[in-house]
Amino acid sequence: MAVHDATPTHNVPLDFNFEDFDPQTLDDALGLPYYYSSSSCLTLSITDSNSDSDSAGQSQSSSAELSTNSSDDNTSTTTSSLSSLTDSVNSNDGMDMDLDLGSDEDAQEDDSWDADIEDWDETISQPVTERQCCPLRAYAHSRYVQDEIQKLYSQCYQEPCNKFPRGPAFLPHILHTLKHERPDHFRQELRITPFTFDRLVSHIVDDHIFHNKSQNEQIPVEDQLAIMLYHFGHFGNAAGLDKVAKWSGYAKGTVLLASRRVLTALLCDRFILETIRPPTQAEKEQAKHWVEKHSCRAWQDGWCMVDGTLVGLYQRPYWYGESYFDCKCNYSLNIQVVSMPNLRIIDIGYGFTGSTHDASAWQKTRIYSEKERYLEGNEFIWADSAYPIEEWLVAPYKKPERDEPQNEVFNNHLSMIHIRSEHAIGFLKGRFQSLKDLRILIRNAETHKLATYWVLACVAVHSFAMEIEAEERGLSSADEDDPFIVEGLSSDPDSDDDEHGLRSGQRRKDGSQWTQVARAQRESLKAKLFQAIGYDSSEDEE
């Protein structure tokens, strides 16, 4: 039986132990240099005991010498052929062995190499330069085989599957350069000032969502918050997952995890109640002063206003999609915003689909059910014509009453106050423009909650930023100079036209849409306004 090993391969026996093998031991025992020629090949021939006696004697002598050297140094071989050779020598079962070294160009046997063991010893004792063609150098193949196999197994799981190079991330430049050198550019990217960013980090860094027992640490909270703020502040293609991943330098999965963690931290009760809250007495007095300055003293009790807005969805929801279809032929969410003249939001109604009318959504807000917590004495709220008037809610005249000259003057002055609610909504959408085109696909009730919580988190961070920026700014400038207001305002306001009004069947529970008390309240306010501005209604009657 003949076993041929023409070239070094990676076919290693399953029971071979790399840790116990030292090829240098075999090289030292045989006196061979660490030398390998790609043109050489090793041929091991194991013949039966009935073969020629001369060759058998030669083989047994060489085998005995080889076995002695191997056992003294506790060596092992690297190929199955050499393992069989060692087993044959140690067993001494009467089999003879011939060793022959040839080449790819000339594979014929050379009789000159049929020397006895003494000739081999003499050849081995020669210097390396004089024995480059020594036939026993074939045993140096063991070292090469081991190196190649170790190289193979050391790289098979470390080569990346995707070698496409990733571009440089812009997020480190924002947090480490623009934050200190160009705060205006930092605010344009993350929609809040650096000072507000640091304060917001300190508010959420202790949340349990950012701490786990895993050996893999989370990315810094600053990076996670920056990713979420970038999500909040952009819409369309700029807010796509692939775009945010390239912008931040993190993988898409990391971006999603960071967004959910920050969203969870922002929705904690403590943060929501601190940011969306009733005004203090001092804030209420400032709002009353602004209303008196822009109308008359009798109107100062109307220090807040309510308005509805639509948060557009980039795609028709799969979950009851027709209920999200609004009056502007888009798919959206309806939110109710209660704000003050300084544009600060004090209450928010969320969770309504785009088809929900403002009058219906308004009745589900907190300020509607807990008005005693917000309003004192004769205080009331300004609204537009989409809302039914109440004793504590004043709305403009509708058709056909609005066509009368007196009512038109009243409506104009009311609009000059109520326009601040449009500015407040524009400020919110200008800062966090994801509310213009929310890229959340609503598939079920859970994704609907995610969309509404997204809106709530935007409102909370916006209110927080307004307070911190006012503290940072002092009296240097006012909120109405903020460029985000202009970015948020659009030529097509979200407020409903007067023609929409209340839908059929939407009436007060007592059966009276225009109560006598509410109408008397509005007529009294109109008379006091005309008295303050010196308007003579008798001239219109003539």
CSV table of C-alpha atoms in Angstrom, one decimal, residues 136-415:
chain,number,residue,atom,x,y,z
A,136,LEU,CA,14.9,14.1,4.7
A,137,ARG,CA,14.0,17.8,4.5
A,138,ALA,CA,10.5,16.5,3.6
A,139,TYR,CA,9.9,16.2,7.3
A,140,ALA,CA,10.1,20.0,7.5
A,141,HIS,CA,6.7,19.9,5.8
A,142,SER,CA,5.2,19.3,9.2
A,143,ARG,CA,6.0,22.8,10.3
A,144,TYR,CA,4.5,24.3,7.2
A,145,VAL,CA,1.3,22.2,7.5
A,146,GLN,CA,0.8,23.4,11.1
A,147,ASP,CA,1.4,27.0,10.2
A,148,GLU,CA,-1.1,26.9,7.3
A,149,ILE,CA,-3.8,25.1,9.4
A,150,GLN,CA,-3.4,27.5,12.3
A,151,LYS,CA,-3.7,30.4,9.8
A,152,LEU,CA,-6.8,28.9,8.3
A,153,TYR,CA,-8.6,28.4,11.6
A,154,SER,CA,-7.5,31.8,13.0
A,155,GLN,CA,-9.1,33.7,10.2
A,156,CYS,CA,-12.2,31.8,9.2
A,157,TYR,CA,-14.4,33.6,11.8
A,158,GLN,CA,-12.7,36.9,11.9
A,159,GLU,CA,-13.1,38.1,8.3
A,160,PRO,CA,-16.1,40.5,8.1
A,161,CYS,CA,-19.0,39.5,6.0
A,162,ASN,CA,-19.5,43.1,4.7
A,163,LYS,CA,-16.3,44.8,3.8
A,164,PHE,CA,-18.0,48.0,2.5
A,165,PRO,CA,-16.3,50.9,4.2
A,166,ARG,CA,-18.5,53.1,6.4
A,167,GLY,CA,-18.1,56.9,6.0
A,168,PRO,CA,-17.2,59.2,8.9
A,169,ALA,CA,-20.0,60.0,11.3
A,170,PHE,CA,-21.1,63.6,11.9
A,171,LEU,CA,-22.4,63.1,15.4
A,172,PRO,CA,-18.9,63.2,17.1
A,173,HIS,CA,-18.3,66.5,15.4
A,174,ILE,CA,-21.5,67.9,16.8
A,175,LEU,CA,-20.9,66.8,20.3
A,176,HIS,CA,-17.2,67.7,20.5
A,177,THR,CA,-16.8,70.6,18.2
A,178,LEU,CA,-20.0,72.4,17.3
A,179,LYS,CA,-21.2,72.2,20.9
A,180,HIS,CA,-18.4,74.4,22.1
A,181,GLU,CA,-17.4,76.4,19.0
A,182,ARG,CA,-20.7,77.0,17.1
A,183,PRO,CA,-23.7,76.7,19.4
A,184,ASP,CA,-26.0,78.0,16.7
A,185,HIS,CA,-25.0,75.2,14.4
A,186,PHE,CA,-25.5,72.7,17.3
A,187,ARG,CA,-29.0,74.0,17.8
A,188,GLN,CA,-29.8,73.8,14.1
A,189,GLU,CA,-28.8,70.1,14.2
A,190,LEU,CA,-30.3,68.9,17.5
A,191,ARG,CA,-33.0,71.6,17.8
A,192,ILE,CA,-31.9,72.7,21.3
A,193,THR,CA,-29.1,74.7,22.7
A,194,PRO,CA,-25.9,73.0,24.2
A,195,PHE,CA,-26.9,74.3,27.7
A,196,THR,CA,-30.4,72.8,27.3
A,197,PHE,CA,-28.8,69.6,26.0
A,198,ASP,CA,-26.7,69.2,29.1
A,199,ARG,CA,-29.6,69.9,31.4
A,200,LEU,CA,-31.7,67.3,29.6
A,201,VAL,CA,-29.0,64.7,29.9
A,202,SER,CA,-28.8,65.3,33.6
A,203,HIS,CA,-32.6,64.7,33.9
A,204,ILE,CA,-32.6,61.3,32.1
A,205,VAL,CA,-29.2,59.9,32.8
A,206,ASP,CA,-30.3,58.2,36.1
A,207,ASP,CA,-33.3,56.4,34.5
A,208,HIS,CA,-33.1,52.7,34.9
A,209,ILE,CA,-33.5,52.2,31.1
A,210,PHE,CA,-29.9,53.3,30.7
A,211,HIS,CA,-28.5,50.7,33.2
A,212,ASN,CA,-28.3,47.0,32.7
A,213,LYS,CA,-26.3,44.0,33.9
A,214,SER,CA,-25.1,43.0,30.5
A,215,GLN,CA,-21.4,42.7,29.8
A,216,ASN,CA,-21.9,44.8,26.7
A,217,GLU,CA,-22.2,48.4,27.8
A,218,GLN,CA,-24.6,50.8,26.2
A,219,ILE,CA,-23.4,53.7,24.1
A,220,PRO,CA,-23.1,57.0,26.0
A,221,VAL,CA,-26.4,58.6,27.0
A,222,GLU,CA,-25.3,61.8,25.2
A,223,ASP,CA,-25.1,59.9,22.0
A,224,GLN,CA,-28.5,58.2,22.5
A,225,LEU,CA,-30.2,61.5,23.3
A,226,ALA,CA,-28.6,63.2,20.2
A,227,ILE,CA,-29.9,60.4,18.0
A,228,MET,CA,-33.4,60.9,19.4
A,229,LEU,CA,-33.3,64.6,19.0
A,230,TYR,CA,-32.2,64.2,15.4
A,231,HIS,CA,-35.2,62.0,14.9
A,232,PHE,CA,-37.5,64.6,16.5
A,233,GLY,CA,-36.1,67.4,14.4
A,234,HIS,CA,-36.2,66.0,10.9
A,235,PHE,CA,-38.8,64.6,8.6
A,236,GLY,CA,-39.0,63.0,5.2
A,237,ASN,CA,-35.9,61.4,3.8
A,238,ALA,CA,-33.7,63.1,6.4
A,239,ALA,CA,-35.4,61.1,9.1
A,240,GLY,CA,-35.0,57.7,7.5
A,241,LEU,CA,-33.3,55.0,9.5
A,242,ASP,CA,-30.5,54.6,7.0
A,243,LYS,CA,-29.8,58.3,7.1
A,244,VAL,CA,-29.8,58.5,10.9
A,245,ALA,CA,-27.5,55.5,11.0
A,246,LYS,CA,-25.0,57.1,8.7
A,247,TRP,CA,-25.3,60.5,10.4
A,248,SER,CA,-24.6,58.9,13.9
A,249,GLY,CA,-22.1,56.3,12.9
A,250,TYR,CA,-24.0,53.5,14.6
A,251,ALA,CA,-25.7,50.5,13.2
A,252,LYS,CA,-29.4,50.6,12.5
A,253,GLY,CA,-30.2,48.3,15.4
A,254,THR,CA,-28.3,50.5,17.8
A,255,VAL,CA,-30.2,53.6,16.5
A,256,LEU,CA,-33.6,51.9,17.1
A,257,LEU,CA,-32.5,50.8,20.6
A,258,ALA,CA,-31.3,54.2,21.5
A,259,SER,CA,-34.5,55.8,20.3
A,260,ARG,CA,-36.7,53.5,22.3
A,261,ARG,CA,-34.6,54.0,25.5
A,262,VAL,CA,-34.7,57.8,25.3
A,263,LEU,CA,-38.4,57.8,24.4
A,264,THR,CA,-39.0,55.6,27.5
A,265,ALA,CA,-37.0,58.0,29.7
A,266,LEU,CA,-38.8,61.1,28.4
A,267,LEU,CA,-42.2,59.6,29.1
A,268,CYS,CA,-41.7,59.0,32.8
A,269,ASP,CA,-44.4,60.7,34.9
A,270,ARG,CA,-41.8,62.9,36.7
A,271,PHE,CA,-40.6,64.5,33.5
A,272,ILE,CA,-44.0,64.9,31.9
A,273,LEU,CA,-45.5,66.6,35.0
A,274,GLU,CA,-42.6,68.9,35.3
A,275,THR,CA,-42.8,70.1,31.7
A,276,ILE,CA,-46.5,70.1,30.9
A,277,ARG,CA,-48.0,71.8,33.9
A,278,PRO,CA,-50.4,74.5,34.9
A,279,PRO,CA,-48.8,78.0,35.1
A,280,THR,CA,-47.7,79.6,38.3
A,281,GLN,CA,-49.5,82.7,39.6
A,282,ALA,CA,-46.7,84.9,38.3
A,283,GLU,CA,-46.9,83.3,34.8
A,284,LYS,CA,-50.6,83.8,34.8
A,285,GLU,CA,-50.3,87.5,35.7
A,286,GLN,CA,-47.8,88.0,32.8
A,287,ALA,CA,-50.3,86.3,30.4
A,288,LYS,CA,-53.1,88.5,31.6
A,289,HIS,CA,-51.0,91.6,31.1
A,290,TRP,CA,-50.3,90.6,27.5
A,291,VAL,CA,-54.0,90.1,26.8
A,292,GLU,CA,-54.9,93.4,28.3
A,293,LYS,CA,-52.2,95.2,26.3
A,294,HIS,CA,-53.5,93.7,23.0
A,295,SER,CA,-57.3,94.1,23.7
A,296,CYS,CA,-58.9,95.6,26.7
A,297,ARG,CA,-58.9,95.2,30.5
A,298,ALA,CA,-62.1,93.2,30.5
A,299,TRP,CA,-60.5,90.5,28.3
A,300,GLN,CA,-57.5,89.9,30.6
A,301,ASP,CA,-59.2,86.9,32.3
A,302,GLY,CA,-58.8,85.0,29.0
A,303,TRP,CA,-55.1,84.3,29.5
A,304,CYS,CA,-54.9,81.0,27.6
A,305,MET,CA,-56.2,79.6,24.3
A,306,VAL,CA,-56.9,76.2,22.7
A,307,ASP,CA,-56.5,75.0,19.2
A,308,GLY,CA,-56.2,71.7,17.4
A,309,THR,CA,-53.5,70.6,14.9
A,310,LEU,CA,-52.9,67.6,12.7
A,311,VAL,CA,-49.7,65.5,12.8
A,312,GLY,CA,-49.4,64.1,9.3
A,313,LEU,CA,-48.5,60.5,8.7
A,314,TYR,CA,-46.2,59.6,5.8
A,315,GLN,CA,-48.3,56.5,4.9
A,316,ARG,CA,-51.8,55.2,5.3
A,317,PRO,CA,-52.0,53.2,8.5
A,318,TYR,CA,-52.8,49.5,8.2
A,319,TRP,CA,-54.8,49.5,11.4
A,320,TYR,CA,-58.3,51.2,10.7
A,321,GLY,CA,-56.7,53.4,8.1
A,322,GLU,CA,-59.9,55.2,7.1
A,323,SER,CA,-60.3,56.6,10.6
A,324,TYR,CA,-57.0,58.6,10.2
A,325,PHE,CA,-58.3,60.3,7.0
A,326,ASP,CA,-58.8,64.0,7.9
A,327,CYS,CA,-60.7,66.9,6.4
A,328,LYS,CA,-57.6,67.9,4.3
A,329,CYS,CA,-57.6,64.5,2.6
A,330,ASN,CA,-54.4,63.3,4.5
A,331,TYR,CA,-53.8,60.6,7.0
A,332,SER,CA,-52.9,62.2,10.4
A,333,LEU,CA,-53.3,62.3,14.2
A,334,ASN,CA,-55.3,65.0,15.9
A,335,ILE,CA,-53.8,66.7,19.0
A,336,GLN,CA,-55.3,69.5,21.1
A,337,VAL,CA,-52.9,72.2,22.3
A,338,VAL,CA,-53.7,74.6,25.2
A,339,SER,CA,-51.1,77.4,25.4
A,340,MET,CA,-50.5,80.8,26.8
A,341,PRO,CA,-49.5,84.1,25.0
A,342,ASN,CA,-45.8,83.3,25.7
A,343,LEU,CA,-46.2,80.2,23.5
A,344,ARG,CA,-45.8,77.8,26.4
A,345,ILE,CA,-48.0,74.7,26.3
A,346,ILE,CA,-49.8,73.9,29.5
A,347,ASP,CA,-52.0,71.0,28.4
A,348,ILE,CA,-52.0,68.6,25.5
A,349,GLY,CA,-54.7,66.2,24.3
A,350,TYR,CA,-53.3,63.3,22.2
A,351,GLY,CA,-54.3,59.8,21.0
A,352,PHE,CA,-57.0,61.0,18.5
A,353,THR,CA,-57.1,60.0,14.8
A,354,GLY,CA,-57.2,62.6,12.1
A,355,SER,CA,-61.0,62.1,11.5
A,356,THR,CA,-61.8,63.2,15.0
A,357,HIS,CA,-63.3,66.7,15.1
A,358,ASP,CA,-61.7,69.3,17.4
A,359,ALA,CA,-65.0,69.6,19.3
A,360,SER,CA,-64.9,65.9,20.2
A,361,ALA,CA,-61.2,65.8,20.9
A,362,TRP,CA,-61.5,68.9,23.1
A,363,GLN,CA,-63.9,67.1,25.5
A,364,LYS,CA,-61.3,64.5,26.2
A,365,THR,CA,-58.6,66.8,27.4
A,366,ARG,CA,-57.6,67.3,31.0
A,367,ILE,CA,-58.3,70.9,31.2
A,368,TYR,CA,-61.9,70.3,30.0
A,369,SER,CA,-62.5,67.7,32.8
A,370,GLU,CA,-60.4,69.6,35.5
A,371,LYS,CA,-61.0,73.2,34.6
A,372,GLU,CA,-61.1,74.2,38.3
A,373,ARG,CA,-57.4,73.3,38.5
A,374,TYR,CA,-56.6,75.8,35.7
A,375,LEU,CA,-59.2,78.5,35.9
A,376,GLU,CA,-60.2,80.6,38.8
A,377,GLY,CA,-63.2,83.0,39.2
A,378,ASN,CA,-64.3,84.5,35.9
A,379,GLU,CA,-61.3,83.2,33.9
A,380,PHE,CA,-62.0,81.6,30.5
A,381,ILE,CA,-60.3,80.2,27.4
A,382,TRP,CA,-60.2,81.5,23.9
A,383,ALA,CA,-61.0,79.1,21.0
A,384,ASP,CA,-61.8,79.2,17.3
A,385,SER,CA,-65.1,78.6,15.6
A,386,ALA,CA,-64.6,74.8,15.6
A,387,TYR,CA,-65.4,74.7,19.3
A,388,PRO,CA,-68.8,75.1,20.9
A,389,ILE,CA,-69.0,78.1,23.3
A,390,GLU,CA,-69.2,77.5,27.0
A,391,GLU,CA,-69.5,79.8,29.9
A,392,TRP,CA,-65.7,79.5,30.3
A,393,LEU,CA,-64.9,79.1,26.6
A,394,VAL,CA,-65.3,82.0,24.1
A,395,ALA,CA,-65.3,81.4,20.4
A,396,PRO,CA,-65.9,83.8,17.5
A,397,TYR,CA,-69.3,84.2,15.7
A,398,LYS,CA,-70.2,81.8,13.0
A,399,LYS,CA,-72.3,82.3,9.9
A,400,PRO,CA,-74.6,84.0,9.5
A,401,GLU,CA,-73.9,86.1,12.6
A,402,ARG,CA,-70.3,86.8,11.7
A,403,ASP,CA,-71.4,88.8,8.6
A,404,GLU,CA,-72.7,91.6,10.9
A,405,PRO,CA,-70.3,94.5,11.2
A,406,GLN,CA,-70.2,94.5,15.0
A,407,ASN,CA,-69.5,90.7,15.1
A,408,GLU,CA,-66.8,91.1,12.5
A,409,VAL,CA,-65.0,93.6,14.6
A,410,PHE,CA,-65.3,91.3,17.6
A,411,ASN,CA,-64.0,88.3,15.6
A,412,ASN,CA,-61.0,90.4,14.4
A,413,HIS,CA,-59.9,91.3,17.9
A,414,LEU,CA,-60.4,87.8,19.2
A,415,SER,CA,-58.3,86.5,16.3
